[in-house]
mmCIF file of C-alpha atoms in Angstrom:
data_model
loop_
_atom_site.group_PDB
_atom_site.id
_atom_site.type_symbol
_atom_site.label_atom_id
_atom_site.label_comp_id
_atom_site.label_asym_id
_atom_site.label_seq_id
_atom_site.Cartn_x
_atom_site.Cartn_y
_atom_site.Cartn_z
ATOM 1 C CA UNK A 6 0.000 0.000 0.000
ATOM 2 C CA UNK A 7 1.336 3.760 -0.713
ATOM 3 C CA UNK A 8 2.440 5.080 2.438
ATOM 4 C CA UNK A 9 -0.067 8.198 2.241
ATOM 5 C CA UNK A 10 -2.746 5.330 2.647
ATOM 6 C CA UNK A 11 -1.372 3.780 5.672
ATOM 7 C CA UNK A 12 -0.999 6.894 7.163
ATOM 8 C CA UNK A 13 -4.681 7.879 6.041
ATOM 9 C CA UNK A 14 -6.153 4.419 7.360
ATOM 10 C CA UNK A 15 -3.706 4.928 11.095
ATOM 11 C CA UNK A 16 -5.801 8.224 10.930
ATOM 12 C CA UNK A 17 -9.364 7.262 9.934
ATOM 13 C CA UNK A 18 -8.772 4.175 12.456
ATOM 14 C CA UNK A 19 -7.131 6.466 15.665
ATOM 15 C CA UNK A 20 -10.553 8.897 14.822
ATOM 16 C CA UNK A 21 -12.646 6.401 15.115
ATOM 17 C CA UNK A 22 -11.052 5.068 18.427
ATOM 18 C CA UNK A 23 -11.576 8.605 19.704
ATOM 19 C CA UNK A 24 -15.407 8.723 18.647
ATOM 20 C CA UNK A 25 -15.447 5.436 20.513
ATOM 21 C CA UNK A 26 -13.874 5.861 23.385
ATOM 22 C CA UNK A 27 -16.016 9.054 23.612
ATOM 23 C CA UNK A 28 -19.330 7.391 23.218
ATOM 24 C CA UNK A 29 -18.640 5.159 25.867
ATOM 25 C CA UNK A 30 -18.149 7.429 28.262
ATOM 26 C CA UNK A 31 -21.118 9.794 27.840
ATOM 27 C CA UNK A 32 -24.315 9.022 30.103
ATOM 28 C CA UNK A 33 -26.363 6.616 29.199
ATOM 29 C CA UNK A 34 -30.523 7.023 29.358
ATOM 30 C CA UNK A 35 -32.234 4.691 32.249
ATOM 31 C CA UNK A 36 -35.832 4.139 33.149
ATOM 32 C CA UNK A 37 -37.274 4.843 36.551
ATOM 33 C CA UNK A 38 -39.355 1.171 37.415
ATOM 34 C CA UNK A 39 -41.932 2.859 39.010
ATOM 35 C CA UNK A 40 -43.872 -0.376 40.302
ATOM 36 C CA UNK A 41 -40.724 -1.195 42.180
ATOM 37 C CA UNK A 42 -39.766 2.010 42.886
ATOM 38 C CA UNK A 43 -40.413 3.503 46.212
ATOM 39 C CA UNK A 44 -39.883 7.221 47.415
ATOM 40 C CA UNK A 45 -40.567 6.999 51.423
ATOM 41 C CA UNK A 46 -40.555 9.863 54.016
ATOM 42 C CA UNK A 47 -40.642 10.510 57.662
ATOM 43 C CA UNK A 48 -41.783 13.381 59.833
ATOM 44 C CA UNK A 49 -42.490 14.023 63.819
ATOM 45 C CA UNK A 50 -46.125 13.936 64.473
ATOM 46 C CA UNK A 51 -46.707 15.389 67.864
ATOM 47 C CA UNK A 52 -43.278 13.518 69.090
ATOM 48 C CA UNK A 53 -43.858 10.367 66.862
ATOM 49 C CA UNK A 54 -42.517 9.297 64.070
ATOM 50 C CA UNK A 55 -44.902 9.267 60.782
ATOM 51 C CA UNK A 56 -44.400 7.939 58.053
ATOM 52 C CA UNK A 57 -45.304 8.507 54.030
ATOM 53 C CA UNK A 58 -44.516 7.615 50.354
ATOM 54 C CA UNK A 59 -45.116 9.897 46.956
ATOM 55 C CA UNK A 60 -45.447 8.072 43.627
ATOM 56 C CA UNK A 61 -43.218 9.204 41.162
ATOM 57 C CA UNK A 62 -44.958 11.549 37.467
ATOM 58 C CA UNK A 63 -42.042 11.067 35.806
ATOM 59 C CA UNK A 64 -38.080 10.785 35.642
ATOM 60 C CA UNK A 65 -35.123 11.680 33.190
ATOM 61 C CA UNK A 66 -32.227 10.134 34.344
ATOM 62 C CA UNK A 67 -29.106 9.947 31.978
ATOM 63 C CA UNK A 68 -26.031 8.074 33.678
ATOM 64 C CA UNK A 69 -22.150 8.035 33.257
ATOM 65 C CA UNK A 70 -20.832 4.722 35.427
ATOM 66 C CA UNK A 71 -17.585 5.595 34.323
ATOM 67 C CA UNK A 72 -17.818 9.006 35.332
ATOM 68 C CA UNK A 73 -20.446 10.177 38.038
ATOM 69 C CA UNK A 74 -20.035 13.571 37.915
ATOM 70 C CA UNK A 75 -20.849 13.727 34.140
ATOM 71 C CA UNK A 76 -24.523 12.261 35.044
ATOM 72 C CA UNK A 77 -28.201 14.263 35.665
ATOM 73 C CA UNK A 78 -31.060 13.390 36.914
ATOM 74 C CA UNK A 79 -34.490 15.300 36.789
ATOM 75 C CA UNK A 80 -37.598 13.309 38.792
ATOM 76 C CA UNK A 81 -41.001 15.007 39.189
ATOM 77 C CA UNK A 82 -43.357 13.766 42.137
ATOM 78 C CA UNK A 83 -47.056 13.355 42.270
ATOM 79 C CA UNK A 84 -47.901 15.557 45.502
ATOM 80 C CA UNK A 85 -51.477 14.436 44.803
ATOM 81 C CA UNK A 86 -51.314 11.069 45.291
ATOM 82 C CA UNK A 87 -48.922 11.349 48.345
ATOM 83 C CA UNK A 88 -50.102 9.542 51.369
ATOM 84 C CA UNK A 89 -48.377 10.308 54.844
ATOM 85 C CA UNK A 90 -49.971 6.842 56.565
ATOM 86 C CA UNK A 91 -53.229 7.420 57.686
ATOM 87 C CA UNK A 92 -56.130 9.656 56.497
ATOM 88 C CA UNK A 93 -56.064 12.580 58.802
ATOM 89 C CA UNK A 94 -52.376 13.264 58.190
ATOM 90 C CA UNK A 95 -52.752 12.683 54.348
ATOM 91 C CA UNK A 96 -55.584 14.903 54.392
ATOM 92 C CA UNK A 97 -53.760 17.742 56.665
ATOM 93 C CA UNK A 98 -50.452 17.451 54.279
ATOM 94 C CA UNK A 99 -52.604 18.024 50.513
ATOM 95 C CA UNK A 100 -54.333 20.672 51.488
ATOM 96 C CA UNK A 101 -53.668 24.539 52.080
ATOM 97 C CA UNK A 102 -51.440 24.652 54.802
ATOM 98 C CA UNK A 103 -49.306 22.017 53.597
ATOM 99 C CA UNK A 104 -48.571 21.291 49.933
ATOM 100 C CA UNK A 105 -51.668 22.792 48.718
ATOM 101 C CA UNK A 106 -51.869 20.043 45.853
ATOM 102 C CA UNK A 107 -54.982 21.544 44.875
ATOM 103 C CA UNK A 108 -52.616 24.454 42.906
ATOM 104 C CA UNK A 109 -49.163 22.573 43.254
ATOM 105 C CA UNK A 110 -49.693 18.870 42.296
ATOM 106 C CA UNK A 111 -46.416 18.184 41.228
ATOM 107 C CA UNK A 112 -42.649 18.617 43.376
ATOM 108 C CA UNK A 113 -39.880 18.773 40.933
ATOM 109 C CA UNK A 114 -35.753 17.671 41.829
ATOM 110 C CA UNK A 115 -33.228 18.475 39.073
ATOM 111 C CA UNK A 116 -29.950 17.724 39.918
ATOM 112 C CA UNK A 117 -27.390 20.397 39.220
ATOM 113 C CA UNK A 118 -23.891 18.869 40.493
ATOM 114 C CA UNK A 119 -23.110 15.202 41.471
ATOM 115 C CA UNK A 120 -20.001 14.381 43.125
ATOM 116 C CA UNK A 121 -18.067 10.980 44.822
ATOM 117 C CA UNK A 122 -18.208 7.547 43.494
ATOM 118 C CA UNK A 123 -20.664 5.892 42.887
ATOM 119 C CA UNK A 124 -21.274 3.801 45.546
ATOM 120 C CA UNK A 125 -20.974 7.459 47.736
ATOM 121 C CA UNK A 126 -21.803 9.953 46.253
ATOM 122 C CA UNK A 127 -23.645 13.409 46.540
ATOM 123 C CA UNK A 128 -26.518 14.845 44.498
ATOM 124 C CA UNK A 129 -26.959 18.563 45.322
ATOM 125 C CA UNK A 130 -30.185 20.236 42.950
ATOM 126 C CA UNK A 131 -33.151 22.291 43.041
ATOM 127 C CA UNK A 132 -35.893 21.167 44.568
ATOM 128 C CA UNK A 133 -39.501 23.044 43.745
ATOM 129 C CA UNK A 134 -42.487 22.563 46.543
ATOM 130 C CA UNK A 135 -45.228 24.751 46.041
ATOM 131 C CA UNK A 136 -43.872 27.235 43.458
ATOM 132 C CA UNK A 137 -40.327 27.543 45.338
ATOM 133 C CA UNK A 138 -37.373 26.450 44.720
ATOM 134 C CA UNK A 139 -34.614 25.844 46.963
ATOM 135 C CA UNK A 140 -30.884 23.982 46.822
ATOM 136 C CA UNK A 141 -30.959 20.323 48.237
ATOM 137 C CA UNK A 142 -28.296 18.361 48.608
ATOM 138 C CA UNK A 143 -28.853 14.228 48.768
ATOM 139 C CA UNK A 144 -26.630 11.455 49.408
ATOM 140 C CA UNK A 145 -26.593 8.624 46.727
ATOM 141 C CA UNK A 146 -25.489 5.062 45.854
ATOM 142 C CA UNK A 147 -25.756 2.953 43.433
ATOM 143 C CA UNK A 148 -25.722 -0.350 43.756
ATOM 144 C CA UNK A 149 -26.389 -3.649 41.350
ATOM 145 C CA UNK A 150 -29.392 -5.400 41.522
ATOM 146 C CA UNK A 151 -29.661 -8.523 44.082
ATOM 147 C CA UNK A 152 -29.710 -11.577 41.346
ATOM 148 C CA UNK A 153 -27.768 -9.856 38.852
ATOM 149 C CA UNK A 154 -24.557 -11.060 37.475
ATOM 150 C CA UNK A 155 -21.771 -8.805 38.224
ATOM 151 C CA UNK A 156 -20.973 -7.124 35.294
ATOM 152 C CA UNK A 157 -24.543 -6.435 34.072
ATOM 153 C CA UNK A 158 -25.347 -2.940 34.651
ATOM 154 C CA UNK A 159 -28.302 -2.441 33.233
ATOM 155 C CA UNK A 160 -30.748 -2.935 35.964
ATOM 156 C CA UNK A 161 -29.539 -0.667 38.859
ATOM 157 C CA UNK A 162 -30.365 0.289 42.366
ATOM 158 C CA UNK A 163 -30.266 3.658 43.420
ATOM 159 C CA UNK A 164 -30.267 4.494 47.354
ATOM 160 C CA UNK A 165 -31.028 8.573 47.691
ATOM 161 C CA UNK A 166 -31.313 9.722 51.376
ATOM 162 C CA UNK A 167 -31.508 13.433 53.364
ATOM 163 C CA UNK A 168 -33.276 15.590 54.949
ATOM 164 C CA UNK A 169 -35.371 19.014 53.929
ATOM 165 C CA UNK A 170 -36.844 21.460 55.787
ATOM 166 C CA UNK A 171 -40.737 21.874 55.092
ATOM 167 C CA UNK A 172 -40.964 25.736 56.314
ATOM 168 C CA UNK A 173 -38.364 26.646 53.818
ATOM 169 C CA UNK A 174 -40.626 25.549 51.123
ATOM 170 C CA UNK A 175 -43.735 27.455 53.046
ATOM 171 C CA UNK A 176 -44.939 24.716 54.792
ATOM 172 C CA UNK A 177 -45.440 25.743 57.857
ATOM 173 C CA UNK A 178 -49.108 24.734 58.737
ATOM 174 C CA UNK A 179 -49.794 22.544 61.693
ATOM 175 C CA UNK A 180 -46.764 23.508 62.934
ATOM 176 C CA UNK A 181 -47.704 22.477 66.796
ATOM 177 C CA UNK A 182 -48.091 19.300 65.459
ATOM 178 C CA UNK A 183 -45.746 18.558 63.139
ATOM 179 C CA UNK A 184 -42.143 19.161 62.954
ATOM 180 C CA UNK A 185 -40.247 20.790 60.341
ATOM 181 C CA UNK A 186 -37.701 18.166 58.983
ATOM 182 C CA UNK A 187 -39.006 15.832 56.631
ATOM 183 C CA UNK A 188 -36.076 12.533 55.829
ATOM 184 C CA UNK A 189 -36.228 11.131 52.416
ATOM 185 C CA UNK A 190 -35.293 7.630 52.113
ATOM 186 C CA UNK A 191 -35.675 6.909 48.026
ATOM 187 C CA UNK A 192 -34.995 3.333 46.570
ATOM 188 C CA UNK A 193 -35.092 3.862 42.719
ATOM 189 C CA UNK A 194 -34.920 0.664 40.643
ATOM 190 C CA UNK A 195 -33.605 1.342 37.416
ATOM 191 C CA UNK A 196 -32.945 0.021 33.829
ATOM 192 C CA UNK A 197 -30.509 1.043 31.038
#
């Protein structure tokens, strides 16, 4: 072969190495299993502990395994369909002096930064309750799931805990009652 061919064919093949090599690493799309998907929270109900879940509207998640920080995540939450474990409570938390779902049905998270590893690491966003929005910061890990053989990573298990402060979301009703820190405990089951 002429040499300028080699050296054209070393260049063609390097390039598409590079595009490669690049594809692999950008985040990859995965799908929120909502049916075994569970977002769980806990709040101090006259000095006990109460407990809640919120199904999950809808979720955008686009993942880089290789490199965590490069990742996003957007999840929207049906405030409507929350329950906070027994009528009353639910009742008391959907209407005006809590979330109001009435005018603000849906709570939004959009992550903004991710850092750590991913067994460790933390998601800080924006989190929108009631027409505000307010910086969050969550820890994460990700984690296979059980059954799974090692090196498949396309179904996933994401652990997402933390706390927020209702009041600074203006939720502040029932306030005698109920306390203002709210823990998230979130198991997301995911697939690529």
């Amino acid at each position: 072969a002429p040499p300028a061919l080699s050296r054209g064919m070393i260049r063609l093949a390097l390039a598409l190495a590079l595009i490669a090599t690049q594809a692999l690493a950008a985040p990859e799309a995965y799908r929120l299993d909502t049916a075994r998907s569970v977002v769980a929270f806990t709040y101090d109900l006259a000095g006990n502990a109460g407990r809640g879940t919120m199904p999950v509207a809808s979720a955008d998640m686009a993942l880089d395994l290789a490199n965590p920080p490069q990742s996003r995540v957007t999840v929207t939450l049906d405030a409507g369909r929350a329950r906070a474990g027994f009528f009353l409570a639910t009742q008391a938390m959907k209407g005006p002096q809590g979330l109001d779902t009435a005018r603000h049905p849906l709570i939004t998270f959009r992550s903004t930064r991710i850092t750590g590893t991913l067994s460790a690491a933390r998601v800080e966003g924006l989190l929108t309750v009631r027409d505000t929005t307010r910086p969050v910061m969550l820890q994460a890990g990700l984690y296979r799931q059980r059954g799974t053989d090692p090196a498949d990573l396309t179904r996933l298990t994401v652990l997402l805990t933390g706390q927020i402060d209702r009041h600074a979301f203006g939720v502040t009703g029932f306030s005698d009652l109920v306390g203002p820190t709210i823990s998230l405990r979130i198991v997301a089951r995911i697939e690529r």
